[in-house]
Coordinates of C-alpha atoms and ligand atoms in Angstrom, one line a residue:
Chain A
M13 CA 92.1 86.7 136.8
I14 CA 89.1 88.9 137.8
Q15 CA 85.6 87.9 137.1
M16 CA 82.4 89.6 138.2
Y17 CA 79.0 88.0 137.6
N18 CA 75.9 90.2 138.0
V19 CA 77.4 92.1 140.9
T20 CA 75.4 94.6 142.8
K21 CA 76.5 96.6 145.8
T22 CA 74.1 98.5 147.9
Y23 CA 75.6 100.3 150.9
S24 CA 73.7 100.2 154.2
S25 CA 72.8 103.9 153.5
G26 CA 70.7 102.6 150.6
V27 CA 73.0 103.9 147.9
E28 CA 73.2 101.5 145.0
A29 CA 76.9 101.9 144.0
L30 CA 77.0 99.0 141.6
R31 CA 74.1 97.4 139.6
G32 CA 74.5 94.2 137.6
I33 CA 78.2 94.4 136.8
N34 CA 79.5 91.7 134.5
L35 CA 83.2 92.0 133.9
G36 CA 86.1 89.7 133.0
I37 CA 89.7 90.7 133.2
K38 CA 92.4 88.3 132.0
K39 CA 95.8 87.8 133.4
G40 CA 98.3 90.4 132.2
E41 CA 95.6 92.9 131.0
F42 CA 95.7 96.6 131.6
V43 CA 92.3 98.0 132.1
Y44 CA 91.1 101.6 132.7
L45 CA 88.0 102.2 134.8
V46 CA 86.6 105.5 133.8
G47 CA 83.4 107.4 134.6
P48 CA 82.2 110.4 136.6
S49 CA 82.6 110.8 140.3
G50 CA 80.2 108.6 142.2
A51 CA 79.9 106.1 139.3
G52 CA 81.1 103.2 141.5
K53 CA 84.8 102.9 140.5
T54 CA 86.2 102.8 144.0
T55 CA 83.4 100.4 145.1
L56 CA 84.3 98.0 142.3
M57 CA 88.0 98.1 143.3
R58 CA 87.2 97.5 146.9
L59 CA 85.4 94.3 146.0
I60 CA 88.6 93.1 144.3
Y61 CA 90.6 93.3 147.5
R62 CA 87.6 92.3 149.5
D63 CA 87.3 95.5 151.5
E64 CA 83.6 95.1 150.8
L65 CA 81.4 92.1 149.8
P66 CA 78.9 92.3 147.0
T67 CA 75.3 92.5 147.9
S68 CA 74.5 90.0 145.2
G69 CA 76.3 88.3 142.4
H70 CA 79.8 86.8 142.5
V71 CA 83.3 88.1 142.5
V72 CA 86.1 85.7 141.6
I73 CA 89.7 86.7 142.1
D74 CA 92.4 84.4 140.8
G75 CA 90.0 81.5 141.1
R76 CA 88.8 82.4 144.6
N77 CA 85.2 83.4 145.2
I78 CA 85.5 86.3 147.7
E79 CA 82.0 85.8 149.2
R80 CA 82.9 82.2 150.2
L81 CA 86.4 83.0 151.3
H82 CA 86.8 82.4 155.0
E83 CA 87.7 85.4 157.1
S84 CA 91.0 83.9 158.0
R85 CA 91.9 83.5 154.3
V86 CA 91.3 87.1 153.5
P87 CA 94.9 88.2 154.3
Y88 CA 96.2 85.7 151.8
L89 CA 93.9 87.1 149.1
R90 CA 95.2 90.6 149.9
R91 CA 98.8 89.4 149.4
S92 CA 98.0 88.7 145.7
V93 CA 96.4 92.1 145.2
G94 CA 98.4 95.3 145.4
V95 CA 96.5 98.5 146.1
V96 CA 97.5 102.1 145.3
F97 CA 95.4 105.1 146.5
Q98 CA 95.1 108.6 145.3
D99 CA 95.9 109.8 148.8
F100 CA 99.0 107.5 149.2
R101 CA 98.2 106.4 152.8
L102 CA 101.8 106.1 153.9
I103 CA 102.7 105.7 157.5
E104 CA 104.2 109.1 158.5
T105 CA 106.3 107.7 161.3
K106 CA 108.2 105.3 159.1
T107 CA 110.9 106.0 156.5
V108 CA 110.3 105.3 152.8
F109 CA 112.3 102.1 153.2
N110 CA 110.3 101.0 156.2
N111 CA 106.9 101.9 154.6
V112 CA 107.7 99.5 151.8
A113 CA 109.5 96.9 153.9
F114 CA 106.5 96.9 156.3
A115 CA 104.3 95.3 153.6
L116 CA 106.7 92.3 153.6
R117 CA 107.4 92.2 157.3
V118 CA 103.7 92.0 158.2
V119 CA 103.3 89.0 155.9
G120 CA 106.1 87.3 157.8
A121 CA 108.9 87.4 155.2
P122 CA 112.4 86.7 156.5
S123 CA 114.6 89.7 157.0
D124 CA 117.1 89.1 154.2
E125 CA 114.2 88.7 151.8
V126 CA 112.7 91.9 153.1
N127 CA 115.9 93.8 152.5
E128 CA 116.5 92.4 149.1
K129 CA 113.0 92.9 147.7
T130 CA 112.6 96.3 149.2
H131 CA 115.9 97.5 147.7
R132 CA 115.0 96.1 144.4
V133 CA 111.5 97.7 144.2
L134 CA 112.9 101.0 145.4
E135 CA 115.5 100.9 142.7
M136 CA 112.9 100.1 140.1
L137 CA 110.9 103.1 141.1
G138 CA 113.9 105.4 141.3
L139 CA 113.5 105.9 145.1
K140 CA 116.8 104.5 146.2
H141 CA 118.2 107.8 147.3
K142 CA 115.1 108.6 149.3
A143 CA 115.0 105.4 151.2
N144 CA 115.9 106.9 154.6
L145 CA 113.6 110.0 154.3
Y146 CA 110.1 110.2 155.9
P147 CA 107.0 110.8 153.9
S148 CA 106.8 114.4 155.0
Q149 CA 110.3 115.0 153.4
I150 CA 109.4 113.9 149.9
S151 CA 107.3 115.2 147.0
A152 CA 103.8 114.1 146.0
G153 CA 105.1 112.2 143.0
E154 CA 107.6 110.4 145.2
K155 CA 105.0 109.6 147.7
Q156 CA 102.9 108.0 145.0
R157 CA 105.9 106.0 143.9
V158 CA 106.4 104.8 147.4
C159 CA 102.8 103.8 147.5
I160 CA 103.3 101.8 144.3
A161 CA 106.4 100.3 145.7
R162 CA 104.6 99.1 148.7
A163 CA 101.8 97.6 146.6
L164 CA 104.4 95.8 144.4
V165 CA 107.0 94.6 146.9
N166 CA 105.0 91.4 147.6
D167 CA 104.8 90.5 143.9
P168 CA 101.0 90.7 143.6
A169 CA 99.3 89.1 140.6
I170 CA 97.0 92.1 140.4
L171 CA 97.6 95.8 140.9
V172 CA 94.6 97.9 141.7
T173 CA 95.2 101.7 141.5
D174 CA 92.4 104.2 142.4
E175 CA 93.1 107.5 140.7
P176 CA 96.8 107.3 141.3
T177 CA 97.5 110.4 139.3
G178 CA 94.6 112.4 140.8
N179 CA 96.9 114.5 143.1
L180 CA 99.8 114.9 140.7
D181 CA 101.0 117.4 138.1
P182 CA 100.6 116.3 134.5
E183 CA 104.3 115.6 134.2
L184 CA 104.4 113.5 137.3
A185 CA 101.2 111.7 136.2
T186 CA 102.9 110.7 133.0
D187 CA 105.8 109.4 135.1
I188 CA 103.5 107.2 137.1
M189 CA 101.8 106.0 134.0
R190 CA 105.1 104.9 132.5
I191 CA 105.8 103.0 135.7
L192 CA 102.4 101.3 135.6
M193 CA 102.9 100.3 132.0
E194 CA 106.3 98.9 132.9
I195 CA 104.7 96.9 135.7
N196 CA 102.1 95.6 133.3
N197 CA 104.7 94.6 130.8
R198 CA 106.3 92.4 133.5
G199 CA 103.1 90.4 133.6
T200 CA 101.1 92.0 136.4
T201 CA 97.4 92.6 135.8
V202 CA 96.6 96.3 136.3
L203 CA 93.3 98.0 136.9
M204 CA 93.4 101.7 137.1
A205 CA 90.5 104.0 137.9
T206 CA 90.9 107.5 136.5
H207 CA 89.3 110.8 135.6
N208 CA 92.1 111.8 133.4
M209 CA 91.0 111.2 129.8
G210 CA 94.2 112.8 128.5
L211 CA 96.2 110.0 130.0
V212 CA 93.8 107.3 128.8
E213 CA 94.3 108.6 125.2
Q214 CA 98.0 108.9 125.6
F215 CA 98.5 105.4 127.0
A216 CA 95.7 103.6 125.2
R217 CA 94.4 100.3 126.7
R218 CA 91.1 98.6 127.3
I219 CA 88.6 101.1 128.8
V220 CA 85.6 100.1 131.0
H221 CA 83.2 103.0 131.3
L222 CA 81.1 103.1 134.4
V223 CA 78.1 105.3 134.9
A224 CA 75.7 105.2 137.9
G225 CA 76.9 101.7 138.8
K226 CA 76.6 100.2 135.4
V227 CA 79.1 99.4 132.6
I228 CA 78.0 101.5 129.7
S229 CA 80.8 100.6 127.4
D230 CA 83.8 98.2 127.3
Q231 CA 86.2 99.1 124.6
E232 CA 88.8 96.4 123.9
K233 CA 92.4 97.6 123.2
V234 CA 92.2 100.9 121.5
P235 CA 95.3 100.9 119.3
R236 CA 98.4 102.1 121.1
S237 CA 99.7 105.5 120.4
A238 CA 103.3 106.3 121.0
D239 CA 104.2 105.8 124.7
Chain B
M29 CA 110.0 84.2 159.3
S30 CA 111.7 82.6 162.3
L31 CA 110.3 82.9 165.7
F32 CA 113.1 85.2 166.7
E33 CA 112.6 87.5 163.7
S34 CA 108.9 87.6 164.3
L35 CA 109.4 88.4 168.0
S36 CA 111.9 91.1 167.2
F37 CA 109.5 92.6 164.6
H38 CA 106.7 92.8 167.1
L39 CA 109.0 94.2 169.8
R40 CA 110.4 96.8 167.4
E41 CA 106.8 97.8 166.2
A42 CA 105.7 98.1 169.8
L43 CA 108.7 100.3 170.8
D44 CA 108.1 102.3 167.6
G45 CA 104.5 102.7 168.7
I46 CA 105.5 103.9 172.1
K47 CA 108.2 106.2 170.7
H48 CA 105.7 107.8 168.2
S49 CA 102.9 108.3 170.6
K50 CA 104.9 109.4 173.6
V51 CA 102.0 111.3 175.1
M52 CA 99.7 108.4 175.0
A53 CA 102.4 106.0 176.3
V54 CA 103.0 108.4 179.2
A55 CA 99.3 108.6 179.9
T56 CA 98.9 104.8 179.8
I57 CA 102.0 104.2 182.0
T58 CA 100.8 106.9 184.4
S59 CA 97.3 105.4 184.7
I60 CA 98.6 101.9 185.2
A61 CA 101.2 103.2 187.7
L62 CA 98.5 105.0 189.7
S63 CA 96.1 102.2 189.7
L64 CA 98.7 99.7 190.8
F65 CA 100.1 102.1 193.4
V66 CA 96.6 102.3 195.0
L67 CA 96.3 98.6 194.7
G68 CA 99.8 97.9 196.0
A69 CA 99.4 100.3 198.9
F70 CA 96.2 98.5 199.9
L71 CA 97.9 95.1 199.5
L72 CA 100.8 96.3 201.7
F73 CA 98.3 97.5 204.3
L74 CA 96.6 94.2 204.2
K75 CA 99.9 92.4 204.5
N76 CA 100.8 94.4 207.6
A77 CA 97.4 94.0 209.1
N78 CA 97.7 90.2 208.5
L79 CA 101.2 90.1 210.0
F80 CA 100.0 92.0 213.0
L81 CA 96.9 89.9 213.4
S82 CA 98.6 86.5 213.0
R83 CA 101.2 87.6 215.7
L84 CA 98.3 88.3 217.9
H85 CA 96.7 85.1 217.0
D86 CA 99.8 83.1 217.8
Q87 CA 99.9 84.5 221.3
Y88 CA 96.2 84.0 221.8
K89 CA 95.0 81.1 223.9
L90 CA 91.6 80.2 225.2
V91 CA 91.8 78.6 228.7
V92 CA 89.0 76.4 229.8
Y93 CA 89.0 75.6 233.5
I94 CA 87.4 72.4 234.7
K95 CA 85.2 72.1 237.7
D96 CA 86.8 70.4 240.7
Q97 CA 84.0 68.0 241.0
A98 CA 83.9 67.0 237.4
D99 CA 84.5 63.2 236.8
T100 CA 87.1 61.8 234.4
D101 CA 84.4 60.7 231.9
S102 CA 83.1 64.2 231.3
V103 CA 86.6 65.5 231.0
T104 CA 87.5 62.9 228.4
Q105 CA 84.3 63.7 226.6
L106 CA 85.2 67.4 226.6
K107 CA 88.6 66.7 225.2
R108 CA 87.1 64.6 222.4
R109 CA 84.7 67.4 221.7
F110 CA 87.6 69.9 221.3
E111 CA 89.4 67.5 219.0
G112 CA 86.3 67.2 216.8
D113 CA 85.5 71.0 216.7
P114 CA 86.7 72.8 213.6
A115 CA 87.0 76.0 215.5
V116 CA 89.8 74.5 217.7
E117 CA 93.2 74.2 216.1
S118 CA 94.9 72.4 218.9
V119 CA 94.2 71.5 222.5
V120 CA 96.5 70.8 225.4
Y121 CA 95.3 69.3 228.7
I122 CA 97.0 70.8 231.7
P123 CA 96.4 68.9 234.9
K124 CA 96.5 71.0 238.1
E125 CA 99.9 69.5 239.1
D126 CA 101.4 70.8 235.9
A127 CA 99.7 74.1 236.4
L128 CA 101.2 74.3 239.8
K129 CA 104.7 73.5 238.6
L130 CA 104.4 76.3 236.0
V131 CA 103.3 78.7 238.7
L132 CA 106.2 77.6 241.0
A133 CA 108.7 78.1 238.2
D134 CA 107.3 81.5 237.6
L135 CA 107.6 82.5 241.2
G136 CA 111.2 81.3 241.5
E137 CA 112.6 82.1 245.0
K138 CA 109.2 83.3 246.1
D139 CA 107.7 79.8 245.7
W140 CA 107.2 79.6 249.5
I141 CA 104.0 81.6 248.9
V142 CA 102.4 78.6 247.3
K143 CA 104.3 75.9 249.1
T144 CA 102.8 77.0 252.4
L145 CA 99.4 76.0 251.1
E146 CA 98.4 72.5 252.0
K147 CA 96.3 71.9 248.9
N148 CA 96.8 72.8 245.2
P149 CA 94.5 75.7 244.6
L150 CA 94.6 75.4 240.9
P151 CA 92.0 73.7 238.7
D152 CA 92.6 71.3 235.8
S153 CA 92.4 73.1 232.5
F154 CA 92.5 72.9 228.7
E155 CA 94.5 75.4 226.6
L156 CA 92.9 75.9 223.2
K157 CA 94.4 77.4 220.1
I158 CA 91.6 78.8 218.1
N159 CA 91.3 78.6 214.3
E160 CA 91.8 82.0 212.7
R161 CA 88.4 81.8 211.0
A162 CA 86.4 80.7 214.0
D163 CA 83.9 82.8 215.9
V164 CA 85.5 83.0 219.3
A165 CA 82.5 84.5 221.1
D166 CA 80.2 81.8 219.9
L167 CA 82.7 79.1 221.0
V168 CA 83.0 80.7 224.5
R169 CA 79.2 80.7 224.8
R170 CA 79.0 77.1 223.9
L171 CA 81.7 76.1 226.3
Q172 CA 80.2 77.9 229.3
S173 CA 77.1 75.8 229.1
D174 CA 79.1 72.6 229.5
R175 CA 78.6 70.8 232.8
A176 CA 82.3 70.1 233.4
V177 CA 83.4 73.7 232.7
S178 CA 83.7 76.1 235.5
R179 CA 85.0 79.2 233.7
V180 CA 86.3 80.2 230.3
S181 CA 89.0 82.8 230.1
S182 CA 88.8 84.3 226.6
G183 CA 91.7 86.6 227.5
Q184 CA 91.3 90.2 226.5
E185 CA 88.0 90.7 224.8
W186 CA 89.6 93.0 222.2
V187 CA 91.8 90.2 221.0
A188 CA 88.7 88.2 220.1
A189 CA 87.2 91.3 218.5
I190 CA 90.3 91.8 216.4
L191 CA 90.3 88.1 215.4
R192 CA 86.8 88.7 214.1
A193 CA 88.1 91.7 212.3
V194 CA 90.7 89.6 210.4
L195 CA 87.9 87.9 208.6
L196 CA 86.2 91.2 207.7
V197 CA 89.5 92.7 206.5
R198 CA 90.1 89.7 204.3
Y199 CA 86.7 89.7 202.7
V200 CA 86.6 93.5 202.2
G201 CA 90.2 93.3 201.0
F202 CA 89.3 90.7 198.4
A203 CA 86.4 92.7 197.2
L204 CA 88.4 95.9 197.0
V205 CA 91.3 94.3 195.1
F206 CA 88.7 93.0 192.7
V207 CA 87.1 96.4 192.2
L208 CA 90.4 98.2 191.9
G209 CA 91.7 95.7 189.4
F210 CA 88.5 96.1 187.4
T211 CA 88.7 99.9 187.5
S212 CA 92.4 99.8 186.4
L213 CA 91.4 97.5 183.6
L214 CA 88.9 100.0 182.4
I215 CA 91.3 103.0 182.7
V216 CA 94.0 101.1 180.9
G217 CA 91.6 99.8 178.3
N218 CA 90.6 103.4 177.6
T219 CA 94.0 104.8 177.2
I220 CA 95.1 102.0 175.0
W221 CA 92.0 102.4 173.0
V222 CA 93.2 105.9 172.2
T223 CA 96.6 104.6 171.1
V224 CA 95.0 102.0 168.9
Y225 CA 92.6 104.5 167.5
A226 CA 95.5 106.9 166.8
R227 CA 97.2 104.2 164.8
R228 CA 94.1 103.0 162.9
D229 CA 95.6 104.1 159.6
E230 CA 98.6 101.9 160.2
V231 CA 96.3 99.1 161.1
A232 CA 94.3 99.6 157.9
I233 CA 97.5 99.4 155.9
M234 CA 98.6 96.2 157.7
R235 CA 95.2 94.7 156.8
L236 CA 95.5 96.0 153.2
V237 CA 98.8 94.4 152.6
G238 CA 97.6 91.1 154.0
A239 CA 98.7 90.9 157.6
T240 CA 96.8 88.2 159.5
N241 CA 94.6 89.2 162.4
W242 CA 97.2 88.1 165.0
F243 CA 100.0 89.8 163.2
V244 CA 98.0 93.1 163.4
R245 CA 97.2 92.6 167.0
T246 CA 100.5 91.4 168.4
P247 CA 102.4 94.7 168.4
F248 CA 99.6 96.4 170.3
L249 CA 99.5 93.5 172.8
V250 CA 103.2 93.7 173.2
E251 CA 102.9 97.5 173.6
G252 CA 100.2 97.0 176.2
L253 CA 102.3 94.4 178.0
L254 CA 105.4 96.7 178.0
T255 CA 103.5 99.8 179.2
G256 CA 101.8 97.6 181.9
V257 CA 105.2 96.3 183.2
V258 CA 106.8 99.8 183.1
G259 CA 103.8 101.2 184.9
A260 CA 104.0 98.5 187.5
V261 CA 107.7 99.1 188.1
L262 CA 107.0 102.8 188.5
S263 CA 104.2 102.1 191.0
F264 CA 106.5 99.8 192.9
V265 CA 109.3 102.4 193.1
L266 CA 106.7 104.9 194.4
L267 CA 105.3 102.4 196.8
V268 CA 108.7 101.4 198.3
V269 CA 109.7 105.1 198.7
G270 CA 106.4 106.0 200.2
Y271 CA 106.5 103.0 202.5
R272 CA 110.0 103.8 203.7
L273 CA 108.9 107.4 204.5
L274 CA 105.8 106.2 206.3
L275 CA 107.8 103.7 208.4
G276 CA 110.3 106.4 209.2
Q277 CA 107.5 108.6 210.5
L278 CA 106.1 105.8 212.5
Q279 CA 109.5 105.1 214.1
T280 CA 109.6 108.7 215.5
V281 CA 106.0 108.6 216.7
A282 CA 106.1 105.1 218.2
P283 CA 109.7 103.9 218.4
G284 CA 108.8 100.4 219.9
L285 CA 106.7 99.3 216.9
S286 CA 108.2 96.5 214.9
G287 CA 107.3 93.5 212.8
F288 CA 106.3 95.4 209.7
A289 CA 106.4 93.8 206.3
G290 CA 110.0 94.0 205.2
W291 CA 112.0 93.6 202.0
P292 CA 111.1 90.0 201.3
E293 CA 107.4 90.8 201.4
L294 CA 108.0 94.0 199.3
K295 CA 109.8 91.9 196.7
R296 CA 107.0 89.5 196.5
L297 CA 104.5 92.4 196.2
G298 CA 106.8 93.9 193.4
G299 CA 106.6 90.6 191.5
Q300 CA 102.8 90.5 191.9
L301 CA 102.5 94.1 190.7
V302 CA 104.6 93.6 187.7
M303 CA 102.5 90.5 186.8
M304 CA 99.3 92.5 187.3
G305 CA 100.7 95.3 185.2
G306 CA 101.6 93.0 182.4
V307 CA 98.2 91.3 182.5
L308 CA 96.4 94.6 182.8
G309 CA 98.2 96.1 179.8
F310 CA 97.7 93.0 177.8
L311 CA 94.0 92.6 178.6
G312 CA 93.5 96.4 178.2
S313 CA 95.0 96.2 174.7
L314 CA 92.9 93.1 173.9
V315 CA 89.7 94.7 175.0
S316 CA 90.5 97.9 173.0
L317 CA 91.3 95.9 169.9
R318 CA 88.1 94.0 170.2
R319 CA 86.2 97.3 170.6
L320 CA 87.8 98.7 167.5
S321 CA 87.2 95.3 165.8
V322 CA 90.9 95.1 164.9
Ligands
ADP5 N1 81.1 103.5 152.4 C1 80.1 104.0 151.7 N2 78.9 104.0 152.3 C2 77.8 104.5 151.7 N3 77.8 105.0 150.4 C3 79.0 104.9 149.8 C4 80.2 104.4 150.4 N4 81.2 104.5 149.5 C5 80.7 105.0 148.4 N5 79.4 105.3 148.5 C6 78.5 105.8 147.5 O1 78.5 104.9 146.4 C7 78.5 105.6 145.2 C8 79.7 105.1 144.4 O2 80.8 105.6 145.0 P1 82.3 105.3 144.6 O3 82.4 103.9 144.4 O4 83.2 105.9 145.6 O5 82.4 106.0 143.2 P2 83.6 106.6 142.4 O6 84.9 106.0 143.0 O7 83.4 106.3 141.0 O8 83.6 108.1 142.6 C9 78.5 107.0 145.5 O9 77.1 107.5 145.4 C10 79.0 107.1 146.9 O10 78.4 108.2 147.6
MG6 MG1 86.6 106.9 143.8

């Protein structure tokens, strides 16, 4: 589902964010991306939804080589990758419902499909009763769930989440983790960058450890603890 | 998504955009309205100037008197020359008998003044209508050097001067409309740039979830178009009110004055302004989007 071959990324500032990354993630896997701040986690994720291009090497997403992908095809790649941010990035002027529905509307879905899918995903994330509120009227945990709902509503094959629990209390973080596990159980490939080693231990999955732009360890499936 | 759904989506997004950035929308509408008001006022002035000038032009005739001793050949030659001259719109030959009849008709009961004369005192003549774009002074100079011509009456000299001014007003007008249009485009482009900039997060999210380039741009273009049209309508209302007031003032100062551009011309101008507003708003948006590489 995600393949990286000898990927390096050097920003125009000269910072080498990634150096010689080789990584393969199969369909349906759940992978943690851990490592200190500045290790290159965000950069690696931005390559997956082609927010950036690698300086050298190849990134292949769902069989598509992102460097060779024509500019006009990029939107279609993005539709198969859902993205969740630490800082939510919701549109403040739209209701919860419309923030989520927006992701379907802008890809040209017919309105009955928009309504149906939006309701379904809000239901799944326990946000149904918040549908008509604005982002400023809901809690941080709820905002993160709206952000996940937006990423999921278009049924992406891959869900990329960049420190989704970074701004949340431990309790809410656990909530979000349960949701991500549930999504993964339904077959979506999930990649999650995190600092939170507590969560990584609690919900054990494959861990890719990144330091200074290099993979220093890649532990396959640490046995599950109770989750 | 059907065309209707897609259109209604873009329209709703555009209205949403206007609703949520009221200050910017007001600024954009105001700048479009002001630009178009200035442009419209100038166009209206030009329209009135043109109406006035073409009325003058319609009344204006150049009379070329033929020498008594001129032979038929040189007169025919002169006529042919007029017909071939691009400066001459039409030419009528008035033999002295016809000229006399006209004078007699004019005199009415007092025709005995002329009838007592034993010989027709009037010369043969040509009446020329001059092309609006022609240089009258030059034409007069050329005619005066003709052997068969005794005299050229170019009427009041100021008429000729004004006819020359027509040309100047048109060219200056054209240049000014161009400059004003360009300035408005810049102003509008700038204000819309700020709206787009204010919504760059929204744009980033649209891109993130896989909206195509045109899908991202369309609401802004629709918004630009709408604000442009609203601004144009506003400028038109201001223009009509201002014009009415001005005409009212003129009536009290110079009651005899008439023939100003009326409602049909105003309506046409309104249509032009609305179109320009729409185009301005649309292009302004497009330019801003390009500048923000959206
Ligand atoms: N847009 C950018 N331009 C220049 N340097 C960047 C940019 N984004 C990240 N970096 C640098 O690249 C390195 C990796 O950053 P990042 O991928 O954000 O790491 P992490 O998400 O693991 O904290 C850091 O040194 C960071 O300063
Ligand atoms: Mg990061």
